[in-house]
Tab-separated table of N, CA and C in Angstrom:
chain	number	residue	atom	x	y	z
A	1	MET	N	148.227	107.300	103.637
A	1	MET	CA	147.805	106.241	102.740
A	1	MET	C	146.497	106.614	102.048
A	2	ALA	N	145.528	107.090	102.819
A	2	ALA	CA	144.231	107.429	102.243
A	2	ALA	C	144.348	108.616	101.304
A	3	SER	N	145.218	109.562	101.613
A	3	SER	CA	145.363	110.734	100.751
A	3	SER	C	145.902	110.336	99.383
A	4	GLN	N	146.754	109.305	99.314
A	4	GLN	CA	147.264	108.842	98.025
A	4	GLN	C	146.133	108.261	97.177
A	5	GLU	N	145.214	107.550	97.822
A	5	GLU	CA	144.081	106.996	97.091
A	5	GLU	C	143.179	108.105	96.574
A	6	TYR	N	143.008	109.159	97.360
A	6	TYR	CA	142.202	110.289	96.907
A	6	TYR	C	142.862	110.990	95.731
A	7	VAL	N	144.178	111.069	95.745
A	7	VAL	CA	144.904	111.683	94.630
A	7	VAL	C	144.713	110.845	93.372
A	8	LYS	N	144.813	109.515	93.497
A	8	LYS	CA	144.594	108.632	92.348
A	8	LYS	C	143.167	108.777	91.829
A	9	LEU	N	142.209	108.840	92.749
A	9	LEU	CA	140.818	109.002	92.351
A	9	LEU	C	140.621	110.327	91.627
A	10	ALA	N	141.226	111.380	92.147
A	10	ALA	CA	141.089	112.699	91.525
A	10	ALA	C	141.729	112.726	90.144
A	11	GLN	N	142.825	112.028	89.963
A	11	GLN	CA	143.479	112.003	88.655
A	11	GLN	C	142.649	111.245	87.628
A	12	SER	N	141.837	110.311	88.080
A	12	SER	CA	141.029	109.531	87.146
A	12	SER	C	139.719	110.229	86.783
A	13	LEU	N	139.365	111.302	87.477
A	13	LEU	CA	138.107	111.999	87.196
A	13	LEU	C	138.211	112.831	85.922
A	14	PRO	N	137.079	113.020	85.221
A	14	PRO	CA	137.082	113.899	84.044
A	14	PRO	C	137.348	115.349	84.459
A	15	PRO	N	137.860	116.167	83.550
A	15	PRO	CA	138.190	117.559	83.897
A	15	PRO	C	136.996	118.367	84.401
A	16	ARG	N	135.806	118.113	83.861
A	16	ARG	CA	134.627	118.863	84.323
A	16	ARG	C	134.343	118.593	85.789
A	17	LEU	N	134.457	117.327	86.193
A	17	LEU	CA	134.239	117.003	87.604
A	17	LEU	C	135.349	117.578	88.473
A	18	LEU	N	136.578	117.555	87.979
A	18	LEU	CA	137.683	118.141	88.741
A	18	LEU	C	137.450	119.628	88.972
A	19	ARG	N	137.020	120.341	87.920
A	19	ARG	CA	136.756	121.774	88.067
A	19	ARG	C	135.608	122.013	89.042
A	20	PHE	N	134.578	121.159	88.969
A	20	PHE	CA	133.445	121.318	89.880
A	20	PHE	C	133.893	121.131	91.323
A	21	PHE	N	134.656	120.062	91.593
A	21	PHE	CA	135.083	119.796	92.967
A	21	PHE	C	136.116	120.811	93.450
A	22	ALA	N	136.864	121.417	92.517
A	22	ALA	CA	137.792	122.477	92.923
A	22	ALA	C	137.016	123.717	93.365
A	23	ARG	N	135.931	124.014	92.654
A	23	ARG	CA	135.143	125.203	92.991
A	23	ARG	C	134.203	124.938	94.163
A	24	TYR	N	133.623	123.739	94.208
A	24	TYR	CA	132.674	123.375	95.270
A	24	TYR	C	133.158	122.080	95.916
A	25	PRO	N	134.136	122.151	96.807
A	25	PRO	CA	134.673	120.913	97.401
A	25	PRO	C	133.628	120.240	98.287
A	26	PRO	N	133.638	118.912	98.303
A	26	PRO	CA	132.704	118.207	99.182
A	26	PRO	C	133.084	118.445	100.631
A	27	PRO	N	132.129	118.309	101.551
A	27	PRO	CA	132.460	118.481	102.971
A	27	PRO	C	133.519	117.475	103.399
A	28	THR	N	134.385	117.885	104.301
A	28	THR	CA	135.493	117.017	104.717
A	28	THR	C	135.000	115.812	105.494
A	29	SER	N	133.823	115.896	106.115
A	29	SER	CA	133.321	114.753	106.881
A	29	SER	C	132.949	113.601	105.969
A	30	SER	N	132.698	113.882	104.689
A	30	SER	CA	132.361	112.783	103.787
A	30	SER	C	133.570	111.908	103.504
A	31	PHE	N	134.789	112.448	103.731
A	31	PHE	CA	135.978	111.638	103.546
A	31	PHE	C	136.302	110.828	104.790
A	32	ALA	N	135.786	111.196	105.948
A	32	ALA	CA	136.118	110.519	107.198
A	32	ALA	C	135.717	109.047	107.198
A	33	PRO	N	134.515	108.661	106.725
A	33	PRO	CA	134.180	107.243	106.749
A	33	PRO	C	135.131	106.407	105.911
A	34	ALA	N	135.578	106.921	104.780
A	34	ALA	CA	136.479	106.136	103.942
A	34	ALA	C	137.803	105.909	104.653
A	35	SER	N	138.312	106.939	105.343
A	35	SER	CA	139.583	106.764	106.038
A	35	SER	C	139.431	105.831	107.231
A	36	SER	N	138.290	105.862	107.899
A	36	SER	CA	138.113	104.954	109.031
A	36	SER	C	137.963	103.518	108.552
A	37	ILE	N	137.409	103.329	107.357
A	37	ILE	CA	137.324	101.974	106.814
A	37	ILE	C	138.721	101.464	106.501
A	38	LEU	N	139.557	102.340	105.927
A	38	LEU	CA	140.920	101.926	105.612
A	38	LEU	C	141.701	101.609	106.876
A	39	ASN	N	141.529	102.398	107.926
A	39	ASN	CA	142.228	102.143	109.181
A	39	ASN	C	141.734	100.862	109.830
A	40	SER	N	140.446	100.585	109.713
A	40	SER	CA	139.909	99.392	110.349
A	40	SER	C	140.325	98.134	109.605
A	41	SER	N	140.673	98.252	108.304
A	41	SER	CA	141.076	97.061	107.570
A	41	SER	C	142.408	96.520	108.076
A	42	SER	N	143.245	97.379	108.649
A	42	SER	CA	144.511	96.897	109.200
A	42	SER	C	144.298	96.151	110.511
A	43	SER	N	143.213	96.435	111.218
A	43	SER	CA	142.923	95.719	112.460
A	43	SER	C	142.215	94.412	112.131
A	44	SER	N	141.721	93.729	113.157
A	44	SER	CA	141.101	92.425	112.953
A	44	SER	C	139.816	92.555	112.150
A	45	SER	N	139.410	91.456	111.500
A	45	SER	CA	138.241	91.489	110.624
A	45	SER	C	136.949	91.644	111.420
A	46	SER	N	136.894	91.138	112.642
A	46	SER	CA	135.664	91.264	113.429
A	46	SER	C	135.410	92.710	113.821
A	47	SER	N	136.460	93.456	114.111
A	47	SER	CA	136.262	94.857	114.475
A	47	SER	C	135.921	95.696	113.251
A	48	SER	N	136.338	95.255	112.056
A	48	SER	CA	136.007	96.022	110.850
A	48	SER	C	134.509	95.959	110.583
A	49	ASN	N	133.869	94.826	110.876
A	49	ASN	CA	132.423	94.736	110.703
A	49	ASN	C	131.707	95.684	111.649
A	50	ALA	N	132.199	95.802	112.865
A	50	ALA	CA	131.585	96.716	113.826
A	50	ALA	C	131.762	98.159	113.377
A	51	ASN	N	132.947	98.508	112.858
A	51	ASN	CA	133.183	99.873	112.383
A	51	ASN	C	132.296	100.200	111.194
A	52	GLN	N	132.095	99.245	110.297
A	52	GLN	CA	131.251	99.499	109.136
A	52	GLN	C	129.810	99.734	109.558
A	53	GLU	N	129.345	99.020	110.585
A	53	GLU	CA	127.990	99.247	111.076
A	53	GLU	C	127.860	100.639	111.669
A	54	GLU	N	128.907	101.092	112.384
A	54	GLU	CA	128.873	102.430	112.960
A	54	GLU	C	128.849	103.491	111.870
A	55	ILE	N	129.569	103.248	110.791
A	55	ILE	CA	129.653	104.225	109.706
A	55	ILE	C	128.308	104.366	109.010
A	56	THR	N	127.611	103.259	108.782
A	56	THR	CA	126.348	103.335	108.068
A	56	THR	C	125.278	104.039	108.882
A	57	THR	N	125.391	104.036	110.197
A	57	THR	CA	124.393	104.694	111.033
A	57	THR	C	124.856	106.072	111.483
A	58	SER	N	125.838	106.657	110.784
A	58	SER	CA	126.354	107.967	111.183
A	58	SER	C	125.348	109.060	110.850
A	59	ASP	N	125.584	110.242	111.399
A	59	ASP	CA	124.700	111.381	111.182
A	59	ASP	C	124.825	111.871	109.748
A	60	PRO	N	123.805	112.610	109.256
A	60	PRO	CA	123.902	113.159	107.906
A	60	PRO	C	125.027	114.187	107.842
A	61	PRO	N	125.571	114.427	106.640
A	61	PRO	CA	126.699	115.350	106.531
A	61	PRO	C	126.291	116.763	106.927
A	62	PRO	N	127.235	117.536	107.467
A	62	PRO	CA	126.917	118.906	107.878
A	62	PRO	C	126.605	119.768	106.659
A	63	PRO	N	125.961	120.919	106.862
A	63	PRO	CA	125.635	121.777	105.720
A	63	PRO	C	126.908	122.276	105.039
A	64	LEU	N	126.766	122.606	103.759
A	64	LEU	CA	127.914	123.041	102.973
A	64	LEU	C	128.359	124.436	103.396
A	65	PRO	N	129.655	124.742	103.294
A	65	PRO	CA	130.138	126.086	103.647
A	65	PRO	C	129.808	127.121	102.572
A	66	TYR	N	129.239	126.694	101.463
A	66	TYR	CA	128.863	127.587	100.361
A	66	TYR	C	127.427	127.260	99.971
A	67	PRO	N	126.715	128.178	99.321
A	67	PRO	CA	125.345	127.857	98.906
A	67	PRO	C	125.350	126.747	97.849
A	68	ASN	N	124.330	125.929	97.890
A	68	ASN	CA	124.224	124.812	96.957
A	68	ASN	C	124.145	125.357	95.526
A	69	PRO	N	125.103	125.013	94.660
A	69	PRO	CA	125.082	125.555	93.297
A	69	PRO	C	123.984	124.953	92.429
A	70	PHE	N	123.309	123.918	92.921
A	70	PHE	CA	122.253	123.274	92.152
A	70	PHE	C	120.866	123.814	92.492
A	71	GLN	N	120.770	124.704	93.493
A	71	GLN	CA	119.468	125.233	93.901
A	71	GLN	C	119.475	126.753	93.820
A	72	SER	N	118.294	127.324	93.596
A	72	SER	CA	118.199	128.783	93.551
A	72	SER	C	118.347	129.342	94.966
A	73	GLN	N	118.879	130.562	95.064
A	73	GLN	CA	119.169	131.181	96.361
A	73	GLN	C	118.432	132.505	96.472
A	74	LYS	N	117.944	132.807	97.650
A	74	LYS	CA	117.279	134.084	97.899
A	74	LYS	C	118.296	135.053	98.498
A	75	HIS	N	118.423	136.220	97.876
A	75	HIS	CA	119.369	137.227	98.366
A	75	HIS	C	118.865	137.741	99.705
A	76	PRO	N	119.713	137.755	100.754
A	76	PRO	CA	119.225	138.134	102.085
A	76	PRO	C	118.781	139.593	102.173
A	77	ALA	N	119.419	140.485	101.437
A	77	ALA	CA	119.079	141.909	101.550
A	77	ALA	C	117.896	142.285	100.664
A	78	THR	N	117.935	141.872	99.405
A	78	THR	CA	116.893	142.302	98.464
A	78	THR	C	115.711	141.352	98.421
A	79	GLY	N	115.909	140.104	98.817
A	79	GLY	CA	114.828	139.129	98.763
A	79	GLY	C	114.614	138.572	97.362
A	80	LYS	N	115.479	138.937	96.417
A	80	LYS	CA	115.353	138.459	95.044
A	80	LYS	C	115.950	137.059	94.934
A	81	TRP	N	115.295	136.227	94.151
A	81	TRP	CA	115.780	134.866	93.952
A	81	TRP	C	116.787	134.850	92.812
A	82	HIS	N	117.931	134.208	93.051
A	82	HIS	CA	118.956	134.049	92.026
A	82	HIS	C	118.903	132.618	91.509
A	83	ASN	N	119.013	132.481	90.210
A	83	ASN	CA	118.970	131.159	89.587
A	83	ASN	C	120.138	130.300	90.061
A	84	PRO	N	119.997	128.974	89.968
A	84	PRO	CA	121.126	128.113	90.320
A	84	PRO	C	122.313	128.362	89.386
A	85	VAL	N	123.496	128.060	89.859
A	85	VAL	CA	124.704	128.246	89.051
A	85	VAL	C	124.699	127.270	87.878
A	86	PHE	N	124.205	126.057	88.111
A	86	PHE	CA	124.182	125.028	87.078
A	86	PHE	C	122.744	124.765	86.657
A	87	SER	N	122.497	124.786	85.348
A	87	SER	CA	121.162	124.499	84.831
A	87	SER	C	120.833	123.024	85.061
A	88	LEU	N	119.573	122.673	84.867
A	88	LEU	CA	119.154	121.286	85.086
A	88	LEU	C	119.883	120.326	84.143
A	89	ARG	N	120.106	120.771	82.915
A	89	ARG	CA	120.823	119.922	81.961
A	89	ARG	C	122.260	119.697	82.419
A	90	ARG	N	122.927	120.763	82.864
A	90	ARG	CA	124.315	120.631	83.329
A	90	ARG	C	124.372	119.829	84.631
A	91	GLN	N	123.345	119.968	85.476
A	91	GLN	CA	123.282	119.150	86.694
A	91	GLN	C	123.207	117.675	86.320
A	92	ALA	N	122.340	117.363	85.356
A	92	ALA	CA	122.189	115.969	84.938
A	92	ALA	C	123.496	115.436	84.365
A	93	ASP	N	124.197	116.258	83.582
A	93	ASP	CA	125.480	115.824	83.023
A	93	ASP	C	126.495	115.543	84.129
A	94	LEU	N	126.564	116.442	85.120
A	94	LEU	CA	127.505	116.244	86.227
A	94	LEU	C	127.162	114.984	87.022
A	95	VAL	N	125.869	114.770	87.267
A	95	VAL	CA	125.451	113.589	88.030
A	95	VAL	C	125.806	112.319	87.264
A	96	LYS	N	125.585	112.317	85.941
A	96	LYS	CA	125.923	111.131	85.147
A	96	LYS	C	127.423	110.848	85.189
A	97	MET	N	128.226	111.910	85.053
A	97	MET	CA	129.682	111.714	85.112
A	97	MET	C	130.117	111.223	86.491
A	98	ALA	N	129.543	111.815	87.540
A	98	ALA	CA	129.911	111.418	88.899
A	98	ALA	C	129.492	109.975	89.166
A	99	ARG	N	128.311	109.585	88.680
A	99	ARG	CA	127.851	108.212	88.869
A	99	ARG	C	128.776	107.238	88.149
A	100	ALA	N	129.205	107.596	86.951
A	100	ALA	CA	130.094	106.721	86.183
A	100	ALA	C	131.448	106.561	86.873
A	101	ASN	N	131.877	107.590	87.612
A	101	ASN	CA	133.175	107.538	88.289
A	101	ASN	C	133.055	107.164	89.760
A	102	GLY	N	131.845	106.907	90.244
A	102	GLY	CA	131.647	106.448	91.615
A	102	GLY	C	131.760	107.518	92.675
A	103	VAL	N	131.530	108.780	92.324
A	103	VAL	CA	131.643	109.858	93.313
A	103	VAL	C	130.351	110.672	93.399
A	104	GLU	N	129.230	110.065	93.041
A	104	GLU	CA	127.969	110.816	93.036
A	104	GLU	C	127.594	111.309	94.431
A	105	GLU	N	127.912	110.542	95.464
A	105	GLU	CA	127.539	110.945	96.825
A	105	GLU	C	128.304	112.173	97.298
A	106	LEU	N	129.370	112.553	96.600
A	106	LEU	CA	130.127	113.749	96.975
A	106	LEU	C	129.506	115.029	96.423
A	107	LEU	N	128.579	114.901	95.474
A	107	LEU	CA	127.923	116.083	94.907
A	107	LEU	C	126.925	116.651	95.904
A	108	PRO	N	126.654	117.962	95.848
A	108	PRO	CA	125.589	118.527	96.685
A	108	PRO	C	124.232	117.978	96.247
A	109	TYR	N	123.223	118.208	97.080
A	109	TYR	CA	121.884	117.713	96.768
A	109	TYR	C	121.392	118.318	95.458
A	110	THR	N	120.807	117.471	94.609
A	110	THR	CA	120.188	117.922	93.369
A	110	THR	C	118.998	117.033	93.057
A	111	THR	N	118.017	117.595	92.368
A	111	THR	CA	116.850	116.802	91.985
A	111	THR	C	117.199	115.802	90.892
A	112	LYS	N	118.354	115.950	90.283
A	112	LYS	CA	118.776	115.040	89.220
A	112	LYS	C	119.549	113.838	89.755
A	113	GLY	N	119.771	113.772	91.062
A	113	GLY	CA	120.509	112.660	91.653
A	113	GLY	C	119.746	111.350	91.539
A	114	THR	N	120.470	110.256	91.622
A	114	THR	CA	119.865	108.936	91.463
A	114	THR	C	118.840	108.656	92.551
A	115	GLU	N	119.184	108.951	93.805
A	115	GLU	CA	118.255	108.675	94.907
A	115	GLU	C	116.963	109.471	94.736
A	116	GLU	N	117.097	110.744	94.376
A	116	GLU	CA	115.916	111.588	94.193
A	116	GLU	C	115.077	111.098	93.019
A	117	ARG	N	115.734	110.669	91.938
A	117	ARG	CA	115.003	110.174	90.773
A	117	ARG	C	114.220	108.910	91.111
A	118	ILE	N	114.844	108.015	91.864
A	118	ILE	CA	114.167	106.775	92.253
A	118	ILE	C	112.992	107.089	93.170
A	119	GLN	N	113.194	108.018	94.109
A	119	GLN	CA	112.119	108.407	95.023
A	119	GLN	C	110.939	109.001	94.250
A	120	ARG	N	111.235	109.842	93.263
A	120	ARG	CA	110.180	110.458	92.459
A	120	ARG	C	109.429	109.401	91.652
A	121	ARG	N	110.152	108.397	91.125
A	121	ARG	CA	109.511	107.337	90.351
A	121	ARG	C	108.596	106.501	91.239
A	122	VAL	N	109.026	106.270	92.500
A	122	VAL	CA	108.202	105.506	93.437
A	122	VAL	C	106.929	106.281	93.761
A	123	GLU	N	107.063	107.594	93.985
A	123	GLU	CA	105.903	108.407	94.349
A	123	GLU	C	104.909	108.551	93.209
A	124	HIS	N	105.402	108.852	92.010
A	124	HIS	CA	104.507	109.223	90.917
A	124	HIS	C	104.318	108.147	89.867
A	125	GLY	N	105.124	107.124	89.853
A	125	GLY	CA	105.005	106.098	88.832
A	125	GLY	C	105.446	106.632	87.482
A	126	LEU	N	104.937	106.025	86.405
A	126	LEU	CA	105.338	106.434	85.063
A	126	LEU	C	104.670	107.730	84.625
A	127	ARG	N	103.519	108.040	85.147
A	127	ARG	CA	102.761	109.243	84.807
A	127	ARG	C	102.414	109.300	83.324
A	128	VAL	N	102.094	108.152	82.739
A	128	VAL	CA	101.617	108.090	81.368
A	128	VAL	C	100.163	107.680	81.442
A	129	LYS	N	99.280	108.445	80.791
A	129	LYS	CA	97.858	108.168	80.882
A	129	LYS	C	97.569	106.780	80.326
A	130	GLY	N	96.809	106.017	81.101
A	130	GLY	CA	96.405	104.707	80.645
A	130	GLY	C	97.309	103.578	81.091
A	131	THR	N	98.317	103.858	81.915
A	131	THR	CA	99.205	102.780	82.342
A	131	THR	C	98.810	102.221	83.698
A	132	GLY	N	97.728	102.735	84.283
A	132	GLY	CA	97.269	102.226	85.562
A	132	GLY	C	96.545	100.902	85.396
A	133	VAL	N	96.100	100.352	86.517
A	133	VAL	CA	95.418	99.068	86.490
A	133	VAL	C	94.044	99.257	85.858
A	134	GLY	N	93.718	98.432	84.871
A	134	GLY	CA	92.420	98.488	84.223
A	134	GLY	C	92.264	99.635	83.240
A	135	GLN	N	93.317	100.362	82.922
A	135	GLN	CA	93.231	101.470	81.975
A	135	GLN	C	93.886	101.070	80.661
A	136	LYS	N	93.468	101.772	79.609
A	136	LYS	CA	94.058	101.534	78.298
A	136	LYS	C	94.657	102.825	77.787
A	137	VAL	N	95.782	102.716	77.108
A	137	VAL	CA	96.341	103.866	76.419
A	137	VAL	C	95.461	104.111	75.200
A	138	LYS	N	95.155	105.375	74.894
A	138	LYS	CA	94.182	105.692	73.850
A	138	LYS	C	94.541	105.047	72.526
A	139	GLY	N	95.638	105.386	71.936
A	139	GLY	CA	96.055	104.783	70.679
A	139	GLY	C	95.195	105.208	69.502
A	140	LYS	N	95.572	104.775	68.300
A	140	LYS	CA	94.807	105.045	67.077
A	140	LYS	C	93.627	104.086	67.017
A	141	LEU	N	92.678	104.394	66.139
A	141	LEU	CA	91.480	103.567	66.023
A	141	LEU	C	91.842	102.137	65.639
A	142	TRP	N	92.749	101.977	64.688
A	142	TRP	CA	93.109	100.626	64.264
A	142	TRP	C	93.825	99.868	65.375
A	143	GLU	N	94.532	100.589	66.271
A	143	GLU	CA	95.198	99.930	67.395
A	143	GLU	C	94.184	99.500	68.451
A	144	ARG	N	93.170	100.351	68.660
A	144	ARG	CA	92.171	100.029	69.687
A	144	ARG	C	91.284	98.868	69.270
A	145	THR	N	91.022	98.737	67.961
A	145	THR	CA	90.097	97.697	67.499
A	145	THR	C	90.812	96.436	67.021
A	146	MET	N	92.128	96.434	67.050
A	146	MET	CA	92.874	95.304	66.493
A	146	MET	C	92.590	94.011	67.238
A	147	LYS	N	92.531	94.061	68.551
A	147	LYS	CA	92.331	92.834	69.321
A	147	LYS	C	90.984	92.191	68.970
A	148	GLY	N	89.946	92.996	68.885
A	148	GLY	CA	88.630	92.462	68.525
A	148	GLY	C	88.601	91.898	67.117
A	149	ARG	N	89.241	92.595	66.178
A	149	ARG	CA	89.274	92.116	64.793
A	149	ARG	C	90.032	90.804	64.685
A	150	LEU	N	91.154	90.704	65.363
A	150	LEU	CA	91.930	89.462	65.298
A	150	LEU	C	91.163	88.296	65.917
A	151	GLU	N	90.440	88.569	66.994
A	151	GLU	CA	89.643	87.511	67.626
A	151	GLU	C	88.509	87.069	66.700
A	152	LYS	N	87.861	88.036	66.049
A	152	LYS	CA	86.774	87.722	65.113
A	152	LYS	C	87.315	86.904	63.937
A	153	ARG	N	88.490	87.275	63.443
A	153	ARG	CA	89.118	86.562	62.329
A	153	ARG	C	89.493	85.145	62.755
A	154	ARG	N	89.968	84.995	63.984
A	154	ARG	CA	90.350	83.667	64.476
A	154	ARG	C	89.126	82.761	64.582
A	155	GLN	N	88.031	83.318	65.100
A	155	GLN	CA	86.794	82.537	65.209
A	155	GLN	C	86.279	82.142	63.823
A	156	ALA	N	86.400	83.051	62.852
A	156	ALA	CA	85.959	82.741	61.489
A	156	ALA	C	86.802	81.618	60.893
A	157	MET	N	88.102	81.634	61.159
A	157	MET	CA	88.968	80.581	60.626
A	157	MET	C	88.668	79.235	61.298
A	158	LEU	N	88.312	79.271	62.585
A	158	LEU	CA	87.958	78.021	63.265
A	158	LEU	C	86.657	77.447	62.701
A	159	GLY	N	85.734	78.309	62.310
A	159	GLY	CA	84.455	77.845	61.761
A	159	GLY	C	84.477	77.634	60.261
A	160	MET	N	85.629	77.801	59.631
A	160	MET	CA	85.723	77.707	58.175
A	160	MET	C	85.401	76.312	57.633
A	161	PRO	N	85.832	75.199	58.251
A	161	PRO	CA	85.490	73.882	57.679
A	161	PRO	C	83.978	73.659	57.582
A	162	GLU	N	83.224	74.075	58.612
A	162	GLU	CA	81.767	73.913	58.545
A	162	GLU	C	81.172	74.799	57.461
A	163	LEU	N	81.724	76.003	57.294
A	163	LEU	CA	81.221	76.927	56.290
A	163	LEU	C	81.472	76.376	54.883
A	164	VAL	N	82.635	75.765	54.663
A	164	VAL	CA	82.945	75.172	53.355
A	164	VAL	C	82.003	73.997	53.089
A	165	GLN	N	81.776	73.199	54.103
A	165	GLN	CA	80.865	72.056	53.957
A	165	GLN	C	79.455	72.532	53.615
A	166	GLN	N	78.998	73.567	54.288
A	166	GLN	CA	77.662	74.111	54.039
A	166	GLN	C	77.591	74.695	52.624
A	167	TRP	N	78.656	75.330	52.156
A	167	TRP	CA	78.712	75.923	50.813
A	167	TRP	C	78.564	74.832	49.750
A	168	LYS	N	79.258	73.712	49.984
A	168	LYS	CA	79.196	72.624	49.015
A	168	LYS	C	77.818	71.972	49.010
A	169	GLN	N	77.182	71.893	50.160
A	169	GLN	CA	75.861	71.285	50.245
A	169	GLN	C	74.799	72.149	49.575
A	170	MET	N	74.967	73.471	49.622
A	170	MET	CA	73.966	74.379	49.064
A	170	MET	C	74.081	74.484	47.547
A	171	GLY	N	75.070	73.874	46.949
A	171	GLY	CA	75.222	73.942	45.500
A	171	GLY	C	76.078	75.117	45.084
A	172	HIS	N	77.141	75.297	45.759
A	172	HIS	CA	78.129	76.331	45.447
A	172	HIS	C	77.520	77.719	45.382
A	173	GLY	N	76.761	78.072	46.407
A	173	GLY	CA	76.286	79.440	46.531
A	173	GLY	C	74.838	79.641	46.156
A	174	ARG	N	74.161	78.626	45.574
A	174	ARG	CA	72.749	78.808	45.240
A	174	ARG	C	71.925	78.796	46.511
A	175	GLY	N	71.116	79.822	46.683
A	175	GLY	CA	70.284	79.920	47.871
A	175	GLY	C	71.060	80.350	49.106
A	176	TRP	N	72.221	80.856	48.888
A	176	TRP	CA	73.089	81.269	50.002
A	176	TRP	C	72.628	82.617	50.511
A	177	LYS	N	72.268	82.710	51.774
A	177	LYS	CA	71.771	83.957	52.349
A	177	LYS	C	72.882	84.771	53.014
A	178	LYS	N	73.798	84.071	53.664
A	178	LYS	CA	74.821	84.770	54.448
A	178	LYS	C	76.161	84.619	53.744
A	179	TRP	N	76.608	85.712	53.134
A	179	TRP	CA	77.900	85.670	52.458
A	179	TRP	C	79.005	85.928	53.476
A	180	PRO	N	80.058	85.123	53.457
A	180	PRO	CA	81.150	85.347	54.409
A	180	PRO	C	81.911	86.631	54.077
A	181	LYS	N	82.456	87.244	55.101
A	181	LYS	CA	83.189	88.495	54.895
A	181	LYS	C	84.664	88.267	55.104
C-alpha cells in the first residue's frame, strides 16, 4: 500500500527532482516513519497517537551511502578539495522545487534548506546597517532631514493664524522685522 503512494508521489515530481533522487536516493530509513504511520492508521486511534510520538523522537537519519552532492569533498589520497556537484544556485532551485512538492526533508543537508535559512536568520538577523535598535539607515540628505523639515513646517502652519493677525496689525509689512520663510 505504501509503495503505491510513493509511486504516485514520484510521478507527480518534476523531472529534475526525479533525476536527482534517481542519482542520489534518500536513505531508506526516511521512508520507515511514513510506512509506520500508515500501518498505525489501520489500528485504533489511541495507539496511532503513541506511534506518532515515537516517530517524532526517533534518532537522526543514518549517514548517506554516497558523499553529499551539496558539499565539497576532500580527496582521501591527494587531500585536494573537490567542488560540490551542485552549485549554490542549483541547490536553491532543487530546494525550492522539493519544498513546493513536499519532499524537502528527503534532500541531503544543504545551506540552502529552509531550516538552515531560518536558523541563519535567527542568528544574524537582517544584517542591514542601521536596522538595529536606536540606529538609523544612512539614506540621502533629503531623506535624513525630511522628518525635521516636516515638523518645522507643521509648527509654522499651526502658528500661521497668529502670524497673519500680527501682519495685519503691523500695517501689511511696515516695520516687519521677521519675514516668514
